[in-house]
Coordinates of C-alpha atoms and ligand atoms in Angstrom, one line a residue:
X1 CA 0.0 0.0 0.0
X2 CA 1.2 3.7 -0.8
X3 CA 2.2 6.2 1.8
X4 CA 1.5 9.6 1.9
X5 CA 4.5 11.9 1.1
X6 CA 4.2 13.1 4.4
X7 CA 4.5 10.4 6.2
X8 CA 7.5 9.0 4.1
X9 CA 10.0 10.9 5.4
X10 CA 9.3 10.4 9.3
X11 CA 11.8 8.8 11.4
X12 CA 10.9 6.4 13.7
X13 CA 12.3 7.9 17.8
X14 CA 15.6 6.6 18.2
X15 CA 15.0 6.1 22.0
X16 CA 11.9 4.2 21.8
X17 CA 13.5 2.1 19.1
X18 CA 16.4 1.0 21.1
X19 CA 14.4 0.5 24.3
X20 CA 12.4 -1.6 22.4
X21 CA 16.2 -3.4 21.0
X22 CA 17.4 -4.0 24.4
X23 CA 14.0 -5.4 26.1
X24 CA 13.5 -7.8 23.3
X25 CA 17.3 -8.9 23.3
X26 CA 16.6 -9.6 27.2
X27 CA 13.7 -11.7 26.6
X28 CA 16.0 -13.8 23.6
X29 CA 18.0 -14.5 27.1
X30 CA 20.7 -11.9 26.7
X31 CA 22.2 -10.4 29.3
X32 CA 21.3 -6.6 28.6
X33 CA 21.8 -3.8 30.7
X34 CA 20.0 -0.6 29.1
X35 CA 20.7 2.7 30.3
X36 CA 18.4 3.8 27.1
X37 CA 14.7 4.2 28.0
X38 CA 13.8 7.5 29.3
X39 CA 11.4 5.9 32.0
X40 CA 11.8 5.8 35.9
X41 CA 12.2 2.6 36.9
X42 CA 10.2 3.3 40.2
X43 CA 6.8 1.5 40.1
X44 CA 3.7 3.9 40.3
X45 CA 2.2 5.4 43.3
X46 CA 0.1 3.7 45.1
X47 CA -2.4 6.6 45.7
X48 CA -2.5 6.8 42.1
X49 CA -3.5 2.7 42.1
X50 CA -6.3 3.5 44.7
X51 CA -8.0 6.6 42.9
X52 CA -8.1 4.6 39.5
X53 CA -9.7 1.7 41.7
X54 CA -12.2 3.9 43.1
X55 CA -12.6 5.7 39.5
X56 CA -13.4 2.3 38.0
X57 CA -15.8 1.0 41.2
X58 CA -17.8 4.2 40.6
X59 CA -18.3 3.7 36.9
X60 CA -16.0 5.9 35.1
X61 CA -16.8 4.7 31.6
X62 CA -17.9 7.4 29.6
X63 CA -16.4 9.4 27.1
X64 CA -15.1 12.7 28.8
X65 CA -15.4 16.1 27.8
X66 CA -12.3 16.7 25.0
X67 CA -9.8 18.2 27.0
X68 CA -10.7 16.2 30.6
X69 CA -13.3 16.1 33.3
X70 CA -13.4 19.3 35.4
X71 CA -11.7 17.7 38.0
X72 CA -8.7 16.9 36.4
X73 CA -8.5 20.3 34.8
X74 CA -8.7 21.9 38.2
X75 CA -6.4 19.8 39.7
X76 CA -3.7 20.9 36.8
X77 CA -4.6 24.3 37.3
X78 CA -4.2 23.7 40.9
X79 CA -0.8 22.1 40.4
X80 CA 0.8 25.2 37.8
X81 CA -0.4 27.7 40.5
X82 CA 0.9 25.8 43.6
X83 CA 4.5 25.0 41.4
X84 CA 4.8 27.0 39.1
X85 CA 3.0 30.4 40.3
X86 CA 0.9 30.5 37.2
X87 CA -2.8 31.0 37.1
X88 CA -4.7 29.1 34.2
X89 CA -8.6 29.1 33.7
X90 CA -9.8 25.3 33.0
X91 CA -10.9 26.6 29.1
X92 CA -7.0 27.1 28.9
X93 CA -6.2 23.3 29.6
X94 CA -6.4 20.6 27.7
X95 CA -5.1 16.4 29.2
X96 CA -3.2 14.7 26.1
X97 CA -2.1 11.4 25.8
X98 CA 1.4 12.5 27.2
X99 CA 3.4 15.1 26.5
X100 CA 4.4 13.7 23.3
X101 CA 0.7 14.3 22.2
X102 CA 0.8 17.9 23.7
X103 CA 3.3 18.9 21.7
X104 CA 2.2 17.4 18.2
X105 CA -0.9 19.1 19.1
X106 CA 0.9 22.8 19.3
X107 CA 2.9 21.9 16.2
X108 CA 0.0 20.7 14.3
X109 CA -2.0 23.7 15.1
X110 CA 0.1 26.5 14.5
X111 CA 2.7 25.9 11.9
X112 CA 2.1 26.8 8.3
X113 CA 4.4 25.2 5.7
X114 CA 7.8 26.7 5.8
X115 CA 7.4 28.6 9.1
X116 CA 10.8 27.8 11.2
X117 CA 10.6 26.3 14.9
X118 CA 14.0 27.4 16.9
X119 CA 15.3 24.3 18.5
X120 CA 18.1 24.4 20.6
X121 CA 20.9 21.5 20.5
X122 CA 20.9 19.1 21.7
X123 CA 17.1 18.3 21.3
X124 CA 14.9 15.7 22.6
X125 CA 14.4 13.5 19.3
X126 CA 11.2 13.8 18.9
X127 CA 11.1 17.7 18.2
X128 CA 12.6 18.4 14.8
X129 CA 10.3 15.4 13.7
X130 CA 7.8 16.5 14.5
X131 CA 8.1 20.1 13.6
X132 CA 8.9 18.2 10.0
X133 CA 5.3 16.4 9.9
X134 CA 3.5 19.6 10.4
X135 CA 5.5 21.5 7.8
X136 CA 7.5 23.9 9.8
X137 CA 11.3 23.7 9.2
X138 CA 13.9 23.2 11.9
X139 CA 16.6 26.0 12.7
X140 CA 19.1 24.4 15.4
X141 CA 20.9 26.7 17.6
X142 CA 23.9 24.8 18.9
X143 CA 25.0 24.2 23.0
X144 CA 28.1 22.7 24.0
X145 CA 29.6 21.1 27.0
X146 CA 31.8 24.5 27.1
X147 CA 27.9 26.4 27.7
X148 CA 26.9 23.9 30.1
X149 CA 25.0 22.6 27.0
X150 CA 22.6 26.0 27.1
X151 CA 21.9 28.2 24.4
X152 CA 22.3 32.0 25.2
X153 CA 19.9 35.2 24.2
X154 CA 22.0 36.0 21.7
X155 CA 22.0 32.9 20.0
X156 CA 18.1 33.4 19.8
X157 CA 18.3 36.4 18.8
X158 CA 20.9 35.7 15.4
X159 CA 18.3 32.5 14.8
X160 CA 15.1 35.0 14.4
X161 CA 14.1 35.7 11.3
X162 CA 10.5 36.8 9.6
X163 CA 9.2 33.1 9.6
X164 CA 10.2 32.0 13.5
X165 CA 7.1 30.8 14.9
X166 CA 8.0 29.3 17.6
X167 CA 11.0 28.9 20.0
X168 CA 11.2 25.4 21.4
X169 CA 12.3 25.3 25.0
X170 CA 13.1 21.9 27.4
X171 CA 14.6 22.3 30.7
X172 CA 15.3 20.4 32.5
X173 CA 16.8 19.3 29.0
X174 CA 16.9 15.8 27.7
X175 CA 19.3 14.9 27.1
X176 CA 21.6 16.8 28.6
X177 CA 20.1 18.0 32.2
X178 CA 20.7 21.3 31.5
X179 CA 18.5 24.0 34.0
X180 CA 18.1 27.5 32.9
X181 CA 18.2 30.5 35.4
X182 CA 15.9 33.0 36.1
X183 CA 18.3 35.2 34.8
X184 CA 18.9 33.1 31.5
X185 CA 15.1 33.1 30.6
X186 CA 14.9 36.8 31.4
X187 CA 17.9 37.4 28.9
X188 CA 15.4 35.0 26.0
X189 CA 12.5 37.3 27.4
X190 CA 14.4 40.2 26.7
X191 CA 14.6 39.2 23.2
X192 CA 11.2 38.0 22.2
X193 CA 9.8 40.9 23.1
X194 CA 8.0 43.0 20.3
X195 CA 8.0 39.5 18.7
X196 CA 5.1 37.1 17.9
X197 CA 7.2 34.0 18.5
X198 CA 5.4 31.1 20.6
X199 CA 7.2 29.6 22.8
X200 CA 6.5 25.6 23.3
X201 CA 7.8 24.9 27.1
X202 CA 8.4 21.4 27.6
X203 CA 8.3 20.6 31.5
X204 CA 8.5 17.4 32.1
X205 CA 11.8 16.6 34.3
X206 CA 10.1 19.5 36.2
X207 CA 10.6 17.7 40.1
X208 CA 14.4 16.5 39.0
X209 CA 16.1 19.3 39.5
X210 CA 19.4 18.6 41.6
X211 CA 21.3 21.4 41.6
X212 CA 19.5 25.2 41.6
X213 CA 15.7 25.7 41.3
X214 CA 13.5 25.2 38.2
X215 CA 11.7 28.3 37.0
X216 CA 8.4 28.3 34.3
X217 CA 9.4 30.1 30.9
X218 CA 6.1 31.4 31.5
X219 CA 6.6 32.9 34.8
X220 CA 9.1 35.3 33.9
X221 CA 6.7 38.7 32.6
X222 CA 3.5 39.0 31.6
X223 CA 5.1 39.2 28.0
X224 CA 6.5 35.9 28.7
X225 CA 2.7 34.3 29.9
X226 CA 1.3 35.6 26.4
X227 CA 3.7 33.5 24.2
X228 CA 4.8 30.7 26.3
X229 CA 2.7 26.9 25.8
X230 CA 2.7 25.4 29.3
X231 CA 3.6 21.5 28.7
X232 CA 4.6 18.9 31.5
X233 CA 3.4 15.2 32.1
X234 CA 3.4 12.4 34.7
X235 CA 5.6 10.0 32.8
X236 CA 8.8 11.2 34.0
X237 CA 8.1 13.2 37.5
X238 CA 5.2 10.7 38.6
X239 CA 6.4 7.2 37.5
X240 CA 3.8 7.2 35.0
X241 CA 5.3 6.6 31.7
X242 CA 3.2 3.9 30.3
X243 CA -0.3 5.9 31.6
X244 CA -0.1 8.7 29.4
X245 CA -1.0 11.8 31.1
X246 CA 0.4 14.7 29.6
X247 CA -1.6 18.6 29.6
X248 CA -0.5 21.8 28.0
X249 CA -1.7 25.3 29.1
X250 CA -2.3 27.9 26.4
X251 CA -2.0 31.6 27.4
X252 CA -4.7 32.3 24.4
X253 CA -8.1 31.3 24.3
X254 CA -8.4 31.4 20.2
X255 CA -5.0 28.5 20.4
X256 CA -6.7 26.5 22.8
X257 CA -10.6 26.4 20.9
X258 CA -8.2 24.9 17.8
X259 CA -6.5 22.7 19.5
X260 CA -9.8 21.0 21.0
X261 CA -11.3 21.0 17.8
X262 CA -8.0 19.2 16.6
X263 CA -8.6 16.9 19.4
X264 CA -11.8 16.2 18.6
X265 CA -11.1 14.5 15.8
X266 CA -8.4 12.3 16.6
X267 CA -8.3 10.9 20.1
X268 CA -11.1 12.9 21.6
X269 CA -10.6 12.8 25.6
X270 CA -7.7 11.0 27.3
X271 CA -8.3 7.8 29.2
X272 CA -11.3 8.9 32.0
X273 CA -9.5 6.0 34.1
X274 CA -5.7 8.3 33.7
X275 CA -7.3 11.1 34.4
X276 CA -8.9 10.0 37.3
X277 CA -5.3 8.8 38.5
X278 CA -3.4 11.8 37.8
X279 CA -5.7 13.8 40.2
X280 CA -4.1 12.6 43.7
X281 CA -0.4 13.5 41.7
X282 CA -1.6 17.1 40.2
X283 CA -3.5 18.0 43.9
X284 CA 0.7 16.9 45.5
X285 CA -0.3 13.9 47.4
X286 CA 2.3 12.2 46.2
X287 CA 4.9 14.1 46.6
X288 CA 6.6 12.2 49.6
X289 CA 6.7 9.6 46.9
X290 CA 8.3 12.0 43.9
X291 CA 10.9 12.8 46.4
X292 CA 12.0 9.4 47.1
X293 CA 12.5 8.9 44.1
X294 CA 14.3 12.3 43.6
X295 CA 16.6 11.6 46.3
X296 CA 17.4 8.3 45.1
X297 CA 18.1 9.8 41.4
X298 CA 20.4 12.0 43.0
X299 CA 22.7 8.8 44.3
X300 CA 22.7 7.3 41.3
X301 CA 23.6 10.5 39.2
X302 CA 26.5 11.4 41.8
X303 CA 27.5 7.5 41.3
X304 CA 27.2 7.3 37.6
X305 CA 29.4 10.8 36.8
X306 CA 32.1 9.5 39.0
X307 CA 32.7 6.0 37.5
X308 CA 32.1 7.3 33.7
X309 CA 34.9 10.1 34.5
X310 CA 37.1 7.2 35.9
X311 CA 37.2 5.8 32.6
X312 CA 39.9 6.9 30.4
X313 CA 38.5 8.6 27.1
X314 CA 35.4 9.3 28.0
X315 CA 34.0 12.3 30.1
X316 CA 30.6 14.0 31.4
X317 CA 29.7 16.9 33.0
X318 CA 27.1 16.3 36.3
X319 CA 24.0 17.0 34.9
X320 CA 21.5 19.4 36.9
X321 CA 18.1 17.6 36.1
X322 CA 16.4 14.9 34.5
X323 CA 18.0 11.6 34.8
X324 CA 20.4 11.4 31.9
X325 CA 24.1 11.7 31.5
X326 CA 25.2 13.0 28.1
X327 CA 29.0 11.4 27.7
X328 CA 31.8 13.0 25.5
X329 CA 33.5 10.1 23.9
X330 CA 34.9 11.8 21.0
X331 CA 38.5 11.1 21.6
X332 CA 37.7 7.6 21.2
X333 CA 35.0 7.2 18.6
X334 CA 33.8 10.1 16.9
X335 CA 30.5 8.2 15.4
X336 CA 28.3 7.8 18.0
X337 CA 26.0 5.3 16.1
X338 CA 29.0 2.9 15.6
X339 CA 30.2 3.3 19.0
X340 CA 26.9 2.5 20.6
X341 CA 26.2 0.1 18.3
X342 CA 29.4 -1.8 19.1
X343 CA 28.8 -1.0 22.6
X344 CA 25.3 -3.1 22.5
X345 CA 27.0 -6.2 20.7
X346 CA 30.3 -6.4 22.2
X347 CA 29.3 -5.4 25.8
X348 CA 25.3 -5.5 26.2
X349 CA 25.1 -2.5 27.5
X350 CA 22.1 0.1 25.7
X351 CA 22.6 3.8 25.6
X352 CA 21.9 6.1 22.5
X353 CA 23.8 7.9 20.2
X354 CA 24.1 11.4 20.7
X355 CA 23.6 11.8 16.5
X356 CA 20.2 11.5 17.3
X357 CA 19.7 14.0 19.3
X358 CA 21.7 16.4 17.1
X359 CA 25.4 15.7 18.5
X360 CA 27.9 13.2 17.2
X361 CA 30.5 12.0 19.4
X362 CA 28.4 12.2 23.0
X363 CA 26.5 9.3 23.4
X364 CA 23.2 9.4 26.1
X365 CA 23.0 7.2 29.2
X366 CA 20.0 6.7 31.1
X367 CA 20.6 6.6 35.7
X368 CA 17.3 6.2 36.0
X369 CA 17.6 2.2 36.9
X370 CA 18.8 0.5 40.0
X371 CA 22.6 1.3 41.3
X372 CA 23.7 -2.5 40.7
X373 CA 22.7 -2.1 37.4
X374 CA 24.6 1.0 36.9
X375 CA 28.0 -0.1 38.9
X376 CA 27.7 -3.6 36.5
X377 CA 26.8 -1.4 33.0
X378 CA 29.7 1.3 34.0
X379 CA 32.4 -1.7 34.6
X380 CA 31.2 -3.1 31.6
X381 CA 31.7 0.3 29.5
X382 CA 34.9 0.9 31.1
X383 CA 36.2 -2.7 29.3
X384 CA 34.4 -2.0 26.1
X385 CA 36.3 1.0 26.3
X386 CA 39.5 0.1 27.2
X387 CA 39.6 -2.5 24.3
X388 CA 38.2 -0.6 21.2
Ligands
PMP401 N1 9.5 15.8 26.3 C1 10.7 15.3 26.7 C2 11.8 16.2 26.9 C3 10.8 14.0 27.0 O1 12.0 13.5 27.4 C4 9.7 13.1 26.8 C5 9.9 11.7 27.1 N2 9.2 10.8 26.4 C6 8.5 13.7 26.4 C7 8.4 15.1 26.2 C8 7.2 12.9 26.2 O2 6.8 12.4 27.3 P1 5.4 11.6 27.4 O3 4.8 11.6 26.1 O4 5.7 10.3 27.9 O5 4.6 12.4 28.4
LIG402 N1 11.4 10.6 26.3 C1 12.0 9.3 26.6 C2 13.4 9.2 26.1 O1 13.9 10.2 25.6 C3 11.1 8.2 26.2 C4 11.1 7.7 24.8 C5 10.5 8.7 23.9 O2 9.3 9.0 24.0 O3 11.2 9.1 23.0 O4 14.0 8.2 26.1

């Protein structure tokens, strides 16, 4: 059967693929370790268990209004006060099947063909894919380790031209854990202004930050509210990954009457069942439970960075959120594909190449699994290494 066009030139995501690589090579009865998937490996909250339970008992089997029941759309609201000190009617939230679907929905919904989305290097792989499927073009403005992986004002400001619709920010960043300031998103403010740019505000390592304090793009001015596309999820920061519960908060009323219509005609409402389980996470009862897990995170970053730097050739930088470490290994294999590729055969351990997130010779490694499986994958990197 024919394709569209369209559809022809998408990429399958790298991460998912080689998650999806590593479990099945563990199920053939290899001995995999896979610092690859971007999931926590913490099971979910109970409370969350108990309210879907109840949800269920009560009969929660009807279709939903589009963008979620009241209740969940209060408790998000609730949640981006109480965290993030912004205030969001309900008619400006909209529940998505994960933040994945949050952000196809902004892309889908405002780009024209040929209008250019400002992503800054390295990107979470889904972005520039996306941005291609709804017929914007990507313009990469590049971090390095040198910048603490973060892109400046200035660099904005060069990459703005007539077509910039949006500027796509992620912080804490996957895939390198990079944390903006106050200060630095005041500096981007400071250059948006008198501009129509968008900006897409991707949330979700929100609760992992380890060193400084996170801060809302959209908290910054009342310039900065206007253009700035709230997004977070549960996946990451509620051990939810496999759930789907993802929301977006859209400053303007016009943007968020398309995007239900656009949801309306593809998934309609999320799961009533997620949403009824996000509730007790959004209202912050479980957020003894999101700092257990942050605490433990922390261990295992402080663990991981000081056995990669042990290792002779390669070398990272102690990331300040998420739960990733991006490693330099240029000195010893430039192409990141072939190295990690090699890595998976030779040594079974899974990490992905930094090429597919827009930087060759950095590979990505994943501390969000248990500290024997990072000591054990580290060792086993460190031979891998020591005999390419
Ligand atoms: N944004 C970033 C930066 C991510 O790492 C992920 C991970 N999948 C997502 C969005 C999407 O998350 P989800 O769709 O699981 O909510
Ligand atoms: N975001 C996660 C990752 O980067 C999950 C996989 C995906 O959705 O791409 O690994």
């Amino acid at each position: 059967m024919q394709i569209s066009q369209r559809i022809s030139t998408l990429s399958e995501s790298l991460t998912i693929a080689i998650t999806a690589k590593a479990k099945q090579l563990r199920e053939a009865g290899v001995d995999v370790i896979s610092f690859s998937a971007g999931e926590p490996d913490f099971d979910t909250p109970q409370i969350v268990k108990d309210a879907v339970m109840a949800a269920m008992n009560k009969g929660c089997a009807k279709y939903t209004p589009v963008p979620g029941t009241n209740e969940v759309l209060k408790a998000v609201a609730t949640k981006l006060e109480r965290d993030n000190n912004l205030k969001y009617a309900t008619s400006q939230i909209i529940t998505t099947v994960g933040a994945k679907h949050a952000l196809f929905n902004l892309f889908q919904a405002v780009l024209n063909p040929g209008d250019e989305v400002i992503i800054p290097s390295p990107y979470w792989v889904s972005y520039p894919e996306m941005v291609k499927y709804s017929g914007g073009v990507s313009v990469f403005v590049e971090a390095d380790d040198k910048s603490g992986f973060k892109i400046t004002a200035e660099q904005i400001e060069k990459a703005i031209t007539p077509r910039t619709k949006i500027l796509s920010l992620n912080h804490p960043t996957n895939p390198t854990g990079a944390v903006y300031t106050k200060a630095e998103l005041e500096a981007i403010a400071e250059v948006l202004k008198g501009t129509d740019i968008i900006i897409s505000s991707d949330e979700m390592y929100e609760k992992l930050v380890f060193d400084g304090e996170f801060v809302s793009a959209a908290s910054i001015s009342d310039d900065m509210y206007a253009r700035t596309v709230t997004i977070n999820g549960l996946s990451k920061c509620g051990a939810m990954p496999g759930w789907r519960f993802g929301y977006m908060a859209i400053p303007d009323e016009s943007l968020a009457k398309a995007i239900k219509r656009l949801q309306s005609q593809s998934t309609s409402n999320i799961s009533s069942l997620v949403q009824a389980g996000a509730v007790p996470v959004l209202l912050g009862e479980a957020d003894a439970d999101i700092a257990m897990m942050k605490a433990e995170f922390l261990k295992r970053r402080n663990r991981a960075v000081e056995l990669i730097n042990k290792i002779d050739g390669l070398s990272v930088s102690s990331p300040a959120g998420a739960f990733y470490l991006f490693v330099n290994c240029k000195d010893i294999e430039p192409d990141s594909m072939k190295f990690c590729d090699a890595m998976l055969e030779k040594a079974q351990v899974a990490t992905v190449p930094g090429v597919g997130f827009g930087m060759d010779g950095y590979f990505r490694m994943s501390f969000a699994t248990d500290m024997n499986s990072i000591e054990t994958g580290i060792a086993r990197i460190a031979e891998f290494v020591r005999g390419y």
